Coordinates of C-alpha atoms in Angstrom, one line a residue:
Chain A
X101 CA 35.9 263.2 53.1
X102 CA 38.3 264.3 51.2
X103 CA 36.7 264.4 48.6
X104 CA 33.9 266.4 49.3
X105 CA 34.4 270.1 48.9
X106 CA 35.0 271.8 51.7
X107 CA 34.8 275.5 53.2
X108 CA 37.6 275.0 55.0
X109 CA 41.0 274.5 54.5
X110 CA 41.3 271.4 55.4
X111 CA 45.6 271.2 55.8
X112 CA 45.7 274.0 57.9
X113 CA 43.7 272.3 60.5
X114 CA 44.9 268.5 59.7
X115 CA 40.8 267.1 59.6
X116 CA 41.3 265.7 55.7
X117 CA 42.7 262.2 56.7
X118 CA 42.2 259.4 54.0
X119 CA 39.9 256.8 55.5
X120 CA 43.0 254.2 55.3
X121 CA 45.7 254.0 57.2
X122 CA 49.1 254.4 55.7
X123 CA 52.3 253.7 57.1
X124 CA 53.0 257.5 59.1
X125 CA 49.9 257.4 60.9
X126 CA 50.9 253.4 61.6
X127 CA 54.1 254.2 62.7
X128 CA 53.2 256.3 65.4
X129 CA 50.7 254.4 66.6
X130 CA 52.9 251.6 66.6
X131 CA 55.4 253.6 68.3
X132 CA 53.8 254.7 71.1
X133 CA 52.1 250.8 71.9
X134 CA 56.1 250.1 71.8
X135 CA 57.0 252.8 74.6
X136 CA 54.0 251.7 76.5
X137 CA 54.3 247.9 76.1
X138 CA 57.9 248.1 77.3
X139 CA 57.1 249.8 80.1
X140 CA 53.8 247.5 80.9
X141 CA 57.0 244.4 80.8
X142 CA 59.9 246.1 82.5
X143 CA 57.7 248.6 84.8
X144 CA 59.3 250.3 87.7
X145 CA 60.3 253.8 86.8
X146 CA 59.5 253.8 83.6
X147 CA 56.0 252.6 84.4
X148 CA 55.2 255.7 86.3
X149 CA 57.1 258.3 83.7
X150 CA 54.9 256.3 80.9
X151 CA 51.5 256.6 83.5
X152 CA 51.8 260.1 83.9
X153 CA 52.0 260.4 80.1
X154 CA 49.4 258.7 79.6
X155 CA 47.3 260.7 82.2
X156 CA 49.0 264.2 79.9
X157 CA 47.8 262.3 76.9
X158 CA 44.4 261.9 78.1
X159 CA 44.4 265.8 79.9
X160 CA 45.9 266.9 75.8
X161 CA 43.2 264.9 73.7
X162 CA 40.8 267.5 75.3
X163 CA 42.6 269.9 74.3
X164 CA 43.0 268.7 71.1
X165 CA 39.4 268.8 70.3
X166 CA 39.0 272.3 71.5
X167 CA 42.4 273.4 69.1
X168 CA 43.1 270.9 67.2
X169 CA 39.5 270.2 66.0
X170 CA 37.3 273.6 66.5
X171 CA 40.7 275.9 66.1
X172 CA 39.7 277.5 69.3
X173 CA 42.3 278.5 72.2
X174 CA 42.1 277.9 75.9
X175 CA 44.7 278.4 78.5
X176 CA 42.7 277.6 81.1
X177 CA 42.0 274.4 80.7
X178 CA 43.6 273.8 84.0
X179 CA 41.0 275.2 85.7
X180 CA 38.9 272.1 84.7
X181 CA 41.2 269.6 85.8
X182 CA 41.3 271.2 89.1
X183 CA 37.7 270.8 89.4
X184 CA 38.1 267.3 88.9
X185 CA 41.0 266.2 90.4
X186 CA 40.0 268.2 93.5
X187 CA 36.2 267.3 93.5
X188 CA 37.5 263.3 93.4
X189 CA 40.2 264.1 96.3
X190 CA 37.5 265.7 98.5
X191 CA 34.6 263.0 98.1
X192 CA 37.0 260.2 98.2
X193 CA 38.9 261.5 101.0
X194 CA 36.5 263.5 103.3
X195 CA 33.5 261.9 102.4
X196 CA 35.0 258.0 102.0
X197 CA 32.9 258.0 98.5
X198 CA 34.3 255.3 96.0
X199 CA 36.2 256.3 92.9
X200 CA 33.9 256.2 90.5
X201 CA 31.3 258.5 92.0
X202 CA 33.6 260.6 93.5
X203 CA 34.6 260.8 89.5
X204 CA 31.1 261.0 88.2
X205 CA 30.3 264.0 90.6
X206 CA 34.0 265.7 89.2
X207 CA 32.7 265.8 85.8
X208 CA 29.1 267.1 86.5
X209 CA 31.0 270.1 88.4
X210 CA 33.4 270.3 85.7
X211 CA 30.9 270.4 83.2
X212 CA 28.8 273.4 84.9
X213 CA 31.6 275.2 85.5
X214 CA 32.5 275.3 82.2
X215 CA 28.7 276.1 81.0
X216 CA 28.5 278.9 82.8
X217 CA 32.1 279.7 81.7
X218 CA 31.9 279.7 78.5
X219 CA 29.1 281.3 78.2
X220 CA 30.5 285.0 77.8
X221 CA 34.0 283.6 77.6
X222 CA 33.5 282.2 74.1
X223 CA 32.1 285.5 72.6
X224 CA 35.5 286.9 72.6
X225 CA 37.9 286.1 70.1
X226 CA 42.0 286.1 69.5
X227 CA 43.9 287.2 72.6
X228 CA 41.2 288.1 74.5
X229 CA 39.7 284.9 74.3
X230 CA 43.3 283.6 75.3
X231 CA 43.4 286.1 78.1
X232 CA 40.7 285.7 79.5
X233 CA 41.2 281.8 79.3
X234 CA 44.4 282.0 81.1
X235 CA 42.9 283.9 83.4
X236 CA 40.2 281.8 84.6
X237 CA 43.0 278.9 84.7
X238 CA 45.0 281.6 87.1
X239 CA 42.1 282.4 89.4
X240 CA 40.8 278.4 90.3
X241 CA 44.9 277.8 91.4
X242 CA 44.1 281.0 93.6
X243 CA 40.6 279.4 94.7
X244 CA 42.9 275.9 95.4
X245 CA 45.1 277.4 97.5
X246 CA 42.9 280.0 99.4
X247 CA 40.3 277.5 100.1
X248 CA 42.0 275.9 102.5
X249 CA 38.7 274.9 104.8
X250 CA 38.1 272.4 101.5
X251 CA 41.5 272.5 100.0
X252 CA 44.1 272.1 102.4
X253 CA 46.1 275.2 100.2
X254 CA 49.3 274.8 99.5
X255 CA 49.8 271.5 101.6
X256 CA 47.5 269.7 99.6
X257 CA 45.2 266.8 100.5
X258 CA 46.9 263.4 100.9
X259 CA 45.7 259.8 101.1
X260 CA 43.8 259.5 97.9
X261 CA 42.8 256.1 97.6
X262 CA 43.8 254.7 94.2
X263 CA 41.5 253.9 91.0
X264 CA 39.5 251.0 91.3
X265 CA 35.4 249.5 91.0
X266 CA 34.2 247.2 93.5
X267 CA 36.9 244.7 94.9
X268 CA 39.1 245.6 92.1
X269 CA 41.7 248.3 93.1
X270 CA 44.6 249.3 90.5
X271 CA 47.8 249.6 92.9
X272 CA 50.0 248.1 90.9
X273 CA 52.4 250.1 88.3
X274 CA 51.2 247.7 85.6
X275 CA 47.4 247.7 86.9
X276 CA 47.9 251.8 86.2
X277 CA 49.4 251.4 83.1
X278 CA 46.1 249.2 81.9
X279 CA 43.3 251.2 82.9
X280 CA 45.3 254.2 81.8
X281 CA 45.9 252.5 78.3
X282 CA 42.4 251.4 78.4
X283 CA 41.2 255.1 78.8
X284 CA 43.3 256.3 76.3
X285 CA 42.1 253.7 73.8
X286 CA 38.9 254.9 74.1
X287 CA 39.4 258.2 74.7
X288 CA 41.1 258.0 70.7
X289 CA 38.4 256.0 69.6
X290 CA 35.7 258.7 70.4
X291 CA 37.7 261.5 69.1
X292 CA 38.2 259.7 65.6
X293 CA 34.6 259.2 65.7
X294 CA 33.9 262.9 66.9
X295 CA 36.2 263.6 63.7
X296 CA 33.9 262.0 60.9
X297 CA 30.4 262.9 62.6
X298 CA 27.9 265.8 61.8
X299 CA 29.7 267.2 64.9
X300 CA 33.0 266.7 63.9
X301 CA 32.4 268.5 60.6
X302 CA 30.7 271.5 61.9
X303 CA 33.6 271.6 64.2
X304 CA 36.0 272.0 61.3
X305 CA 33.2 274.7 59.4
X306 CA 34.0 276.9 62.5
X307 CA 37.6 276.4 62.4
X308 CA 37.5 277.4 58.8
X309 CA 35.7 280.5 59.0
X310 CA 33.2 281.4 61.5
X311 CA 31.3 283.5 59.1
X312 CA 31.4 280.9 56.2
X313 CA 30.1 278.2 59.1
X314 CA 26.7 280.7 60.0
X315 CA 26.4 281.3 56.3
X316 CA 25.8 277.8 56.4
X317 CA 23.4 277.7 58.7
X318 CA 25.6 276.2 61.4
X319 CA 24.8 277.9 65.1
X320 CA 28.2 278.6 65.5
X321 CA 28.3 279.6 69.4
X322 CA 26.2 276.3 70.3
X323 CA 29.0 274.2 68.3
X324 CA 32.1 276.4 70.2
X325 CA 30.4 275.4 73.5
X326 CA 30.0 272.0 72.7
X327 CA 33.3 271.7 72.0
X328 CA 34.8 273.7 75.0
X329 CA 32.2 271.0 76.9
X330 CA 34.1 268.0 75.6
X331 CA 37.1 269.4 76.6
X332 CA 36.2 270.4 80.1
X333 CA 34.8 266.9 80.5
X334 CA 37.9 265.7 79.2
X335 CA 40.5 267.7 81.4
X336 CA 38.3 267.2 84.2
X337 CA 38.7 262.9 83.4
X338 CA 42.3 263.6 83.5
X339 CA 42.1 266.3 87.1
X340 CA 40.2 262.9 88.8
X341 CA 43.3 260.0 87.3
X342 CA 46.0 262.3 88.3
X343 CA 44.6 262.4 92.3
X344 CA 44.0 258.5 92.3
X345 CA 47.2 257.4 91.0
X346 CA 49.7 260.3 92.6
X347 CA 47.4 259.6 95.5
X348 CA 47.9 263.2 96.3
X349 CA 46.8 267.1 95.3
X350 CA 47.7 270.1 95.6
X351 CA 47.2 273.3 93.7
X352 CA 51.4 273.5 91.9
X353 CA 49.6 270.3 90.2
X354 CA 47.1 272.6 88.0
X355 CA 49.2 275.3 87.6
X356 CA 50.5 277.3 84.3
X357 CA 53.3 274.7 83.9
X358 CA 50.4 272.1 82.9
X359 CA 49.2 274.5 80.5
X360 CA 52.6 275.3 79.1
X361 CA 53.7 271.8 79.0
X362 CA 50.2 270.4 77.6
X363 CA 50.6 273.2 75.0
X364 CA 54.2 271.5 73.6
X365 CA 52.8 268.3 73.9
X366 CA 50.0 268.7 71.2
X367 CA 51.9 270.7 69.1
X368 CA 55.3 268.5 69.3
X369 CA 52.4 265.3 68.4
X370 CA 50.6 267.0 65.7
X371 CA 47.3 269.5 66.2
X372 CA 44.2 268.2 65.3
X373 CA 45.5 264.6 64.8
X374 CA 44.4 261.8 66.7
X375 CA 47.8 260.1 67.7
X376 CA 49.4 263.3 68.3
X377 CA 48.2 264.1 71.8
X378 CA 49.3 260.8 73.1
X379 CA 53.1 260.8 71.0
X380 CA 53.8 264.1 72.3
X381 CA 52.4 263.3 75.7
X382 CA 54.7 260.3 75.6
X383 CA 57.9 261.9 74.0
X384 CA 57.9 265.3 76.3
X385 CA 57.2 263.1 79.4
X386 CA 60.4 260.7 78.3
X387 CA 62.6 263.0 76.6
X388 CA 63.5 264.9 80.3
X389 CA 64.6 261.0 81.3
X390 CA 66.8 260.9 78.8
X391 CA 68.3 264.1 79.6
X392 CA 68.5 264.2 83.3
X393 CA 71.5 264.4 84.2
X394 CA 71.2 268.2 83.2
X395 CA 68.4 269.5 84.6
X396 CA 69.2 272.9 84.6
X397 CA 68.9 273.3 81.1
X398 CA 65.6 270.9 80.4
X399 CA 63.1 274.0 80.3
X400 CA 65.8 275.9 77.9
X401 CA 65.7 273.1 75.7
X402 CA 61.8 272.8 75.7
X403 CA 61.8 276.1 75.1
X404 CA 64.0 276.0 71.9
X405 CA 62.6 272.6 70.8
X406 CA 59.6 274.7 71.4
X407 CA 60.3 277.4 68.8
X408 CA 61.9 275.4 66.5
X409 CA 58.7 273.2 66.1
X410 CA 56.8 276.2 65.5
X411 CA 58.5 277.5 62.8
X412 CA 59.9 274.4 61.1
X413 CA 57.3 271.7 61.5
X414 CA 53.8 273.3 63.0
X415 CA 51.9 270.0 62.4
X416 CA 53.6 268.6 64.6
X417 CA 55.2 264.8 64.6
X418 CA 51.6 263.0 63.7
X419 CA 51.0 266.1 61.2
X420 CA 54.4 265.1 59.4
X421 CA 53.7 261.8 59.5
X422 CA 50.4 262.1 57.5
X423 CA 51.7 264.2 55.2
X424 CA 54.2 261.5 54.1
X425 CA 51.6 259.5 53.5
X426 CA 49.5 261.6 51.7
X427 CA 52.9 262.3 49.4
X428 CA 52.5 265.8 50.2
X429 CA 56.1 267.5 51.6
X430 CA 56.3 268.5 55.0
Chain B
X286 CA 38.8 301.7 108.6
X287 CA 41.7 303.7 109.1
X288 CA 42.3 307.0 106.5
X289 CA 45.9 307.1 107.2
X290 CA 46.3 303.5 106.7
X291 CA 43.5 303.8 103.0
X292 CA 45.6 306.5 101.7
X293 CA 49.2 304.4 102.4
X294 CA 47.7 301.6 100.1
X295 CA 46.3 304.4 97.7
X296 CA 50.1 306.1 97.4
X297 CA 51.6 302.2 96.9
X298 CA 48.6 301.2 94.7
X299 CA 49.8 304.4 92.1
X300 CA 53.2 303.6 92.3
X301 CA 52.9 300.0 91.6
X302 CA 50.3 300.9 89.1
X303 CA 52.5 303.1 87.3
X304 CA 54.8 300.6 86.5
X305 CA 52.0 298.1 85.6
X306 CA 51.5 300.8 82.9
X307 CA 54.7 300.8 81.5
X308 CA 54.7 297.2 81.0
X309 CA 51.2 297.4 79.4
X310 CA 52.4 300.2 77.1
X311 CA 55.4 297.9 76.2
X312 CA 52.2 295.1 75.0
X313 CA 50.8 298.5 73.2
X314 CA 53.5 299.8 70.7
X315 CA 54.0 296.0 69.5
X316 CA 50.6 294.9 69.0
X317 CA 50.3 298.3 67.0
X318 CA 53.2 297.8 65.0
X319 CA 52.1 293.9 64.1
X320 CA 48.9 292.8 66.1
X321 CA 51.3 290.4 67.7
X322 CA 50.5 290.3 71.4
X323 CA 54.2 289.7 73.2
X324 CA 54.1 287.0 75.5
X325 CA 57.6 287.8 76.3
X326 CA 57.6 291.2 77.9
X327 CA 58.3 289.9 81.1
X328 CA 61.2 288.9 80.0
X329 CA 62.3 292.6 79.5
X330 CA 61.0 293.4 83.1
X331 CA 63.0 290.6 84.5
X332 CA 65.9 291.5 82.7
X333 CA 66.4 295.0 83.5
X334 CA 66.0 294.4 87.5
X335 CA 68.5 291.2 87.0
X336 CA 70.9 292.8 84.8
X337 CA 71.2 296.5 86.9
X338 CA 71.6 294.0 90.0
X339 CA 74.4 292.1 87.9
X340 CA 76.8 295.3 86.6
X341 CA 76.8 296.9 89.8
X342 CA 77.5 294.3 92.1
X343 CA 80.0 292.1 89.5
X344 CA 80.9 294.8 88.0
X345 CA 81.1 297.3 90.4
X346 CA 79.5 299.8 87.8
X347 CA 77.8 303.0 89.4
X348 CA 74.0 302.4 89.5
X349 CA 73.1 305.1 86.6
X350 CA 75.4 303.1 84.5
X351 CA 74.5 300.1 85.1
X352 CA 71.0 301.0 85.0
X353 CA 71.3 302.5 81.5
X354 CA 73.8 299.5 80.4
X355 CA 70.8 297.1 81.4
X356 CA 67.9 298.9 79.3
X357 CA 69.9 298.8 76.1
X358 CA 71.0 295.2 76.8
X359 CA 66.9 294.7 77.3
X360 CA 66.5 296.3 73.2
X361 CA 69.5 294.0 72.1
X362 CA 67.1 291.1 73.8
X363 CA 63.9 292.4 72.6
X364 CA 65.9 292.5 68.7
X365 CA 67.0 289.0 69.1
X366 CA 63.5 287.7 69.8
X367 CA 62.0 289.8 67.1
X368 CA 64.4 288.4 64.5
X369 CA 64.8 284.8 65.8
X370 CA 61.5 283.9 67.0
X371 CA 58.7 286.8 65.6
X372 CA 60.5 287.1 62.1
X373 CA 60.4 283.8 61.1
X374 CA 56.6 282.9 61.9
X375 CA 55.3 286.1 60.6
X376 CA 57.3 285.5 57.4
X377 CA 54.9 281.8 57.3
X378 CA 51.7 283.6 58.6
X379 CA 51.5 281.5 61.4
X380 CA 48.1 281.5 63.1
X381 CA 47.9 284.1 66.1
X382 CA 48.1 281.3 68.7
X383 CA 51.6 279.7 67.4
X384 CA 52.9 283.4 67.9
X385 CA 51.8 284.0 71.1
X386 CA 53.0 280.5 72.2
X387 CA 56.7 280.9 70.2
X388 CA 56.7 284.1 72.8
X389 CA 55.8 282.3 75.7
X390 CA 58.1 279.7 74.8
X391 CA 61.0 282.3 74.0
X392 CA 60.2 283.9 78.0
X393 CA 60.9 280.3 79.3
X394 CA 63.9 280.8 77.4
X395 CA 65.0 284.0 78.4
X396 CA 64.2 283.0 82.0
X397 CA 66.1 279.9 82.3
X398 CA 69.4 281.6 80.6
X399 CA 68.8 284.1 83.6
X400 CA 68.6 281.0 85.7
X401 CA 71.9 279.7 84.4
X402 CA 73.6 282.7 83.9
X403 CA 73.0 284.2 87.6
X404 CA 70.9 282.2 89.9
X405 CA 67.6 281.6 91.6
X406 CA 68.0 283.9 94.9
X407 CA 65.8 287.1 94.6
X408 CA 67.8 289.8 94.4
X409 CA 67.2 293.7 95.3
X410 CA 68.4 297.2 94.5
X411 CA 68.8 299.8 96.6
X412 CA 66.5 302.7 96.6
X413 CA 67.5 306.0 93.8
X414 CA 67.8 308.3 96.7
X415 CA 68.3 306.9 100.2
X416 CA 66.7 309.5 102.1
X417 CA 63.7 309.3 105.0
X418 CA 60.3 309.2 103.3
X419 CA 58.7 312.3 103.0
X420 CA 55.9 312.6 106.0
X421 CA 52.3 314.3 105.4
X422 CA 50.9 313.9 108.9
X423 CA 50.2 309.8 109.7
X424 CA 51.3 309.1 106.2
X425 CA 54.9 308.1 104.8
X426 CA 56.0 308.6 100.9
X427 CA 58.8 306.9 100.4
X428 CA 61.6 308.4 97.7
X429 CA 61.1 305.1 95.1
X430 CA 57.2 306.1 94.8
X431 CA 57.7 309.5 93.6
X432 CA 60.6 308.4 91.6
X433 CA 58.3 305.6 89.6
X434 CA 55.4 308.5 89.6
X435 CA 58.0 310.7 88.0
X436 CA 59.7 308.6 85.6
X437 CA 56.6 306.9 84.2
X438 CA 55.3 310.3 83.4
X439 CA 58.5 311.8 81.9
X440 CA 58.9 308.7 79.6
X441 CA 54.8 309.0 78.8
X442 CA 55.9 312.5 77.4
X443 CA 58.9 311.3 76.0
X444 CA 57.1 308.8 73.9
X445 CA 54.5 311.3 73.1
X446 CA 56.5 313.4 71.3
X447 CA 58.3 310.8 69.8
X448 CA 55.4 309.3 68.0
X449 CA 54.2 312.5 67.1
X450 CA 57.3 314.5 66.0
X451 CA 60.2 311.9 65.1
X452 CA 60.0 311.5 61.1
X453 CA 60.7 307.6 63.0
X454 CA 57.9 307.8 65.5
X455 CA 54.8 309.2 62.6
X456 CA 56.2 306.2 59.9
X457 CA 55.8 303.7 63.0
X458 CA 52.1 305.0 63.6
X459 CA 51.8 305.0 60.0
X460 CA 52.0 301.2 60.1
X461 CA 49.9 300.7 63.3
X462 CA 47.4 302.4 61.3
X463 CA 48.3 300.7 57.5
X464 CA 50.7 298.2 56.8
X465 CA 50.1 298.1 53.5
X466 CA 49.8 301.4 52.8
X467 CA 53.0 302.6 54.7
X468 CA 55.2 300.0 52.9
X469 CA 53.6 302.0 49.8
X470 CA 54.8 305.2 50.9
X471 CA 58.3 303.2 51.2
X472 CA 58.0 303.0 55.1
X473 CA 60.2 299.9 55.9
X474 CA 57.7 297.8 57.4
X475 CA 59.8 295.3 58.9
X476 CA 62.4 297.1 60.1
X477 CA 59.4 299.1 62.2
X478 CA 58.4 296.0 63.8
X479 CA 62.2 295.3 64.8
X480 CA 62.6 298.8 66.4
X481 CA 58.7 298.5 68.0
X482 CA 60.7 295.5 69.8
X483 CA 63.4 296.7 70.6
X484 CA 61.2 299.9 72.3
X485 CA 59.0 297.5 73.9
X486 CA 61.7 296.1 75.5
X487 CA 63.4 299.1 77.0
X488 CA 60.5 300.2 78.3
X489 CA 59.9 296.8 80.2
X490 CA 63.1 296.7 81.7
X491 CA 62.5 300.4 82.4
X492 CA 59.4 299.4 84.5
X493 CA 62.1 296.6 85.9
X494 CA 64.5 298.9 87.4
X495 CA 62.1 301.2 89.0
X496 CA 60.0 298.1 90.6
X497 CA 63.2 296.1 92.1
X498 CA 64.8 298.9 94.7
X499 CA 60.3 298.4 95.8
X500 CA 59.7 294.9 96.0
X501 CA 63.0 292.1 94.5
X502 CA 63.8 290.6 91.3
X503 CA 64.2 287.2 90.3
X504 CA 64.7 285.1 86.8
X505 CA 61.2 283.9 87.6
X506 CA 59.6 287.2 88.5
X507 CA 58.7 288.3 84.8
X508 CA 55.4 286.2 84.1
X509 CA 53.4 287.9 86.9
X510 CA 54.4 291.2 85.6
X511 CA 53.4 290.8 82.5
X512 CA 50.3 289.7 82.9
X513 CA 49.7 292.6 85.0
X514 CA 50.8 295.0 82.2
X515 CA 48.8 293.2 80.0
X516 CA 45.6 293.5 82.4
X517 CA 46.5 296.8 82.6
X518 CA 46.2 297.4 78.5
X519 CA 43.1 295.6 78.6
X520 CA 41.6 298.2 80.9
X521 CA 42.9 300.7 79.4
X522 CA 41.8 300.0 75.5
X523 CA 44.4 297.3 73.8
X524 CA 46.4 299.7 71.8
X525 CA 46.3 302.4 73.1
X526 CA 49.2 303.8 75.3
X527 CA 47.7 306.5 77.4
X528 CA 45.3 304.1 78.3
X529 CA 47.9 301.6 79.2
X530 CA 49.2 303.7 81.6
X531 CA 45.3 304.7 83.2
X532 CA 44.3 301.1 83.0
X533 CA 47.9 300.6 85.4
X534 CA 47.0 303.3 88.0
X535 CA 43.4 302.0 88.2
X536 CA 45.0 297.9 88.4
X537 CA 47.5 299.4 91.2
X538 CA 45.0 301.2 93.2
X539 CA 42.2 298.4 93.2
X540 CA 44.8 296.0 94.0
X541 CA 46.1 297.5 97.0
X542 CA 42.8 297.9 98.3
X543 CA 41.8 294.2 97.6
X544 CA 44.6 293.7 100.1
X545 CA 43.8 296.5 102.4
X546 CA 40.0 294.7 102.0
X547 CA 40.2 291.1 101.9
X548 CA 43.9 290.6 102.5
X549 CA 47.2 289.7 100.8
X550 CA 46.0 286.6 99.1
X551 CA 43.1 287.9 96.8
X552 CA 45.7 290.0 94.8
X553 CA 45.6 288.2 92.3
X554 CA 42.3 287.4 92.7
X555 CA 41.3 291.0 92.3
X556 CA 43.3 291.6 89.3
X557 CA 42.2 288.6 87.4
X558 CA 38.2 289.4 88.6
X559 CA 38.9 293.0 86.6
X560 CA 40.0 291.8 84.1
X561 CA 37.2 289.1 83.2
X562 CA 34.6 291.9 83.9
X563 CA 36.2 294.1 81.5
X564 CA 36.6 291.6 78.8
X565 CA 33.0 290.4 79.3
X566 CA 31.6 294.2 79.2
X567 CA 33.6 296.3 77.8
X568 CA 36.4 294.7 75.9
X569 CA 37.1 297.6 73.8
X570 CA 38.3 299.1 77.5
X571 CA 38.6 302.6 79.3
X572 CA 39.2 304.2 76.1
X573 CA 38.2 302.4 73.4
X574 CA 35.3 303.3 71.2
X575 CA 31.8 301.2 71.9
X576 CA 31.7 298.7 69.1

């Protein structure tokens, strides 16, 4: 892949990786595994924090496909997390479905919504695309607040059953962590496969230049839609996971805060890298616990960190690790 | 439906619409100078109301002096945002959404600083002139609405003459048409970018001061108003100041009609749906040319 002539500028999108793993990116995986391992062994409060981080890692992986691989921007992925989360919540409480079919139904709804929304939205570019997707996220939030007969408004829905298939239920912290870790690993594997597939190369071409991609015979709008659908499906999955792990859902979960947090994670981790979403989500979730004494300063620190990273390390942690491997100056 | 109620809503829609328009013009000024959409615009609106409040209550300054100081402070913050956040990214040729994220992060930083320096309580300012509203038949027009509309129109006229008649204004327009050509003519393009941020921040602060007596201000009130201002700018055709003002009024009126007809909960849904309609069917806005 590194040797093939490419119309895109792979460095800019963090796409051209040597097939063999090197020290830097391996270190990122080892660090992530160590954090999860620590939480698995010692459990308790740390396990809860890491579980949230893993759910976010799922959400951010979806964002990463759309933003990192395809270089599009969506501030509205929270809409699909909300659709997945609320579908799971309503079906498993009011209609007493099992978690898995509920999750699948959420996925279907999210995909249908993403298809209907994506069709007109993805024609937009730049700021217009950013704003339209932001509007979609905010409208979904408002619907969650106003459609009280289904969502119970600000009160939210409680009593959602834990994750489980048949007789197995993930109730304990450790069981939840194990299930989430497996899902994150499967997703990371899937993203790796996508990146190296024909689909991933098409995404990369669209990311590099839409004009050049279409000149090469790539159906740009179709691949953008496919990327958007994948991202929406993953977001929906993360929403469903959240409601089952927490047992409760309210509109606040899927507000603008979620979007900003996810963006910070994807950038800290490294946009377009496979390990980025995981390490980004872990760091951003654990850091506030380190600085717990200074609660008022947390968001301030987020903002400042975000600005510094965007200016001085726009490729994030996984990006820097990869750059070290390639003996490029970061 | 009661006609008086409709007219009453229309008046409040127009006055809040003028505020959206001023915020929208702030977006246009920066966008024209640089192609950047500054998502920290809401922070300036917040600073306008908050700083005026703090200067009046803690430092006992007269209303007008406090307001002017607040506007200058916002201008200073605008310059700082440009120098510390936008400029380094600009020099590195950062991608569009990196710029969006960075300015959004700047918004969060300013918001949090206001929270730490002041507090999280909503605050309000007294009306500019405390006289009973004018009664016209069954409807009441309060003086703050008149202040808002009057000040907004004055600002638009002043901006217009600034951009048409002064050297600096003409230089800024030249940069917006073609930055490279402007640089070749000896126009300091980078100084124009700073100036655009200062001007836009001051416009935001004025909007914040005008609207605070009719509503309230708090450390986190910026984002919703920035979104409304952005919608106003889109409706008008992005980058067209007059369009943004008309778009603001259109948005204000439609929002107040939605509140009247559908209930207060639909205020934001109406605004965001209007945004999507324009983005999908007429992204060049009311004053833009159809491409």
